[in-house]
CSV table of C-alpha atoms in Angstrom, one decimal:
chain,number,residue,atom,x,y,z
A,1,UNK,CA,91.1,91.8,89.7
A,2,UNK,CA,91.1,91.3,93.5
A,3,UNK,CA,94.2,91.7,95.5
A,4,UNK,CA,95.9,88.4,96.5
A,5,UNK,CA,96.2,87.2,100.1
A,6,UNK,CA,99.2,88.6,102.0
A,7,UNK,CA,102.3,86.6,102.8
A,8,UNK,CA,102.4,85.0,106.3
A,9,UNK,CA,105.6,84.8,108.4
A,10,UNK,CA,106.2,81.3,107.1
A,11,UNK,CA,105.7,82.5,103.4
A,12,UNK,CA,108.3,85.2,104.0
A,13,UNK,CA,110.7,82.7,105.6
A,14,UNK,CA,110.4,80.3,102.6
A,15,UNK,CA,110.9,83.2,100.1
A,16,UNK,CA,113.9,84.6,102.0
A,17,UNK,CA,115.4,81.1,102.4
A,18,UNK,CA,115.0,80.3,98.7
A,19,UNK,CA,116.5,83.7,97.7
A,20,UNK,CA,119.5,83.2,100.0
A,21,UNK,CA,120.1,79.6,98.9
A,22,UNK,CA,119.9,80.4,95.2
A,23,UNK,CA,122.1,83.5,95.7
A,24,UNK,CA,124.7,81.3,97.4
A,25,UNK,CA,124.7,78.8,94.5
A,26,UNK,CA,125.1,81.7,92.0
A,27,UNK,CA,127.9,83.3,94.0
A,28,UNK,CA,129.8,80.0,94.4
A,29,UNK,CA,129.4,79.3,90.7
A,30,UNK,CA,130.7,82.8,89.8
A,31,UNK,CA,133.6,82.4,92.3
A,32,UNK,CA,134.7,79.2,90.7
A,33,UNK,CA,134.5,80.6,87.1
A,34,UNK,CA,137.9,80.8,85.4
A,35,UNK,CA,138.9,83.2,82.7
A,36,UNK,CA,141.1,82.3,79.8
A,37,UNK,CA,143.7,84.8,79.0
A,38,UNK,CA,145.6,84.7,75.7
A,39,UNK,CA,149.3,85.1,76.5
A,40,UNK,CA,150.7,84.8,73.0
A,41,UNK,CA,151.9,82.4,70.4
A,42,UNK,CA,154.7,80.0,71.0
A,43,UNK,CA,156.6,77.8,68.5
A,44,UNK,CA,156.7,74.1,69.0
A,45,UNK,CA,158.1,71.0,67.3
A,46,UNK,CA,155.9,67.9,66.8
A,47,UNK,CA,157.0,64.3,66.9
A,48,UNK,CA,158.0,64.3,63.2
A,49,UNK,CA,160.3,67.2,63.8
A,50,UNK,CA,158.1,69.7,62.0
A,51,UNK,CA,157.8,73.2,63.5
A,52,UNK,CA,154.5,75.0,64.1
A,53,UNK,CA,152.9,77.5,66.4
A,54,UNK,CA,150.5,77.1,69.4
A,55,UNK,CA,148.5,79.5,71.4
A,56,UNK,CA,149.5,80.0,75.0
A,57,UNK,CA,146.4,80.4,77.1
A,58,UNK,CA,146.4,80.9,80.9
A,59,UNK,CA,143.4,79.9,82.9
A,60,UNK,CA,142.9,81.9,86.1
A,61,UNK,CA,140.0,82.6,88.5
A,62,UNK,CA,138.2,85.9,88.0
A,63,UNK,CA,139.6,88.9,90.0
A,64,UNK,CA,136.9,89.2,92.6
A,65,UNK,CA,136.6,85.4,93.2
A,66,UNK,CA,137.4,85.6,97.0
A,67,UNK,CA,134.8,88.3,97.5
A,68,UNK,CA,132.2,86.3,95.7
A,69,UNK,CA,133.1,83.2,97.7
A,70,UNK,CA,132.7,85.2,101.0
A,71,UNK,CA,129.4,86.6,99.9
A,72,UNK,CA,128.2,83.1,99.1
A,73,UNK,CA,129.3,82.0,102.6
A,74,UNK,CA,127.4,85.0,104.0
A,75,UNK,CA,124.2,83.9,102.1
A,76,UNK,CA,124.6,80.4,103.6
A,77,UNK,CA,125.0,82.0,107.1
A,78,UNK,CA,121.8,84.0,106.5
A,79,UNK,CA,120.0,80.9,105.3
A,80,UNK,CA,121.1,79.1,108.5
A,81,UNK,CA,119.8,81.9,110.6
A,82,UNK,CA,116.4,81.9,108.9
A,83,UNK,CA,116.1,78.1,109.3
A,84,UNK,CA,118.0,77.4,112.6
A,85,UNK,CA,117.7,80.7,114.5
A,86,UNK,CA,116.1,81.1,118.0
A,87,UNK,CA,112.8,82.0,116.3
A,88,UNK,CA,113.1,80.3,112.9
A,89,UNK,CA,111.1,81.8,110.0
A,90,UNK,CA,111.1,78.4,108.3
A,91,UNK,CA,109.9,75.3,110.1
A,92,UNK,CA,111.3,72.2,108.4
A,93,UNK,CA,108.2,70.2,109.3
A,94,UNK,CA,105.9,72.7,107.7
A,95,UNK,CA,107.8,72.9,104.3
A,96,UNK,CA,105.5,70.4,102.4
A,97,UNK,CA,102.6,72.8,103.0
A,98,UNK,CA,104.4,76.2,103.1
A,99,UNK,CA,106.4,75.9,99.9
A,100,UNK,CA,103.4,75.3,97.6
A,101,UNK,CA,101.4,78.0,99.4
A,102,UNK,CA,104.4,80.5,99.0
A,103,UNK,CA,104.8,79.6,95.3
A,104,UNK,CA,101.0,80.1,94.6
A,105,UNK,CA,101.0,83.4,96.5
A,106,UNK,CA,104.1,84.6,94.7
A,107,UNK,CA,102.5,83.8,91.4
A,108,UNK,CA,99.3,85.4,92.4
A,109,UNK,CA,101.1,88.6,93.4
A,110,UNK,CA,103.2,88.6,90.2
A,111,UNK,CA,100.0,88.2,88.0
A,112,UNK,CA,98.2,90.9,90.0
A,113,UNK,CA,101.2,93.3,89.8
A,114,UNK,CA,101.5,92.8,86.0
A,115,UNK,CA,97.8,93.3,85.6
A,116,UNK,CA,98.0,96.6,87.6
A,117,UNK,CA,100.9,97.7,85.4
A,118,UNK,CA,99.0,96.8,82.2
A,119,UNK,CA,95.9,98.7,83.4
A,120,UNK,CA,98.1,101.7,84.1
A,121,UNK,CA,99.7,101.4,80.7
A,122,UNK,CA,96.3,101.1,79.0
A,123,UNK,CA,95.1,104.2,80.7
A,124,UNK,CA,98.2,106.0,79.6
A,125,UNK,CA,97.8,104.7,76.1
A,126,UNK,CA,94.1,105.7,76.0
A,127,UNK,CA,95.0,109.3,77.1
A,128,UNK,CA,97.7,109.4,74.4
A,129,UNK,CA,95.2,108.1,71.8
A,130,UNK,CA,92.7,110.8,72.7
A,131,UNK,CA,95.3,113.5,72.4
A,132,UNK,CA,96.6,112.2,69.1
A,133,UNK,CA,93.1,111.7,67.7
A,134,UNK,CA,92.2,115.3,68.6
A,135,UNK,CA,95.3,116.4,66.7
A,136,UNK,CA,94.2,114.4,63.6
A,137,UNK,CA,90.7,115.9,63.8
A,138,UNK,CA,92.2,119.4,63.9
A,139,UNK,CA,94.1,118.6,60.7
A,140,UNK,CA,91.0,117.7,58.7
A,141,UNK,CA,90.0,120.5,56.3
A,142,UNK,CA,86.7,122.3,57.4
A,143,UNK,CA,84.7,121.2,54.3
A,144,UNK,CA,85.3,117.5,55.0
A,145,UNK,CA,84.9,118.0,58.7
A,146,UNK,CA,81.5,119.5,58.2
A,147,UNK,CA,80.3,116.6,56.1
A,148,UNK,CA,81.5,114.1,58.8
A,149,UNK,CA,79.8,116.2,61.4
A,150,UNK,CA,76.5,116.1,59.6
A,151,UNK,CA,76.8,112.3,59.2
A,152,UNK,CA,77.7,112.0,62.9
A,153,UNK,CA,74.7,114.0,64.0
A,154,UNK,CA,72.3,112.2,61.6
A,155,UNK,CA,71.8,108.7,63.0
A,156,UNK,CA,69.2,107.7,60.4
A,157,UNK,CA,71.9,106.6,57.9
A,158,UNK,CA,72.9,103.8,60.3
A,159,UNK,CA,69.5,102.0,60.0
A,160,UNK,CA,69.6,102.6,56.2
A,161,UNK,CA,73.1,101.1,56.1
A,162,UNK,CA,72.0,98.1,58.2
A,163,UNK,CA,69.0,97.4,56.0
A,164,UNK,CA,71.3,97.0,52.9
A,165,UNK,CA,71.5,93.4,51.5
């Protein structure tokens, strides 16, 4: 498989901007998440005068909510720098062309990387198979091994086998 085309400055800008924007969304979502804390059971009286019990639950933001919010603001600041800086990495006018190009290059690099990893794994698996098959061959008794060896060295049986109905 041939190596994909490299990213251009515009491709990197779109990739970084997308990462920062999505990170900001995720951080703001996490910062606004509330945790329900069970405080206990409390008695109550309904309108008919009957007594029962109810769970007392306190909803509060997660402990590191301010930090997550600040990190989200930082991501938005980075996004603004990428788009609005003195030398912007992302040109708004070029986005209709740059975004599809960036997505296709990202997919091409992902497919190429996965292919390389699978090739490496198959090489590793092949070496492991060779080692394990050698172990199996060593475990075969010599009488049987000699019969297989004679069949392996005599190729005439293949044509006889293929000629069978």
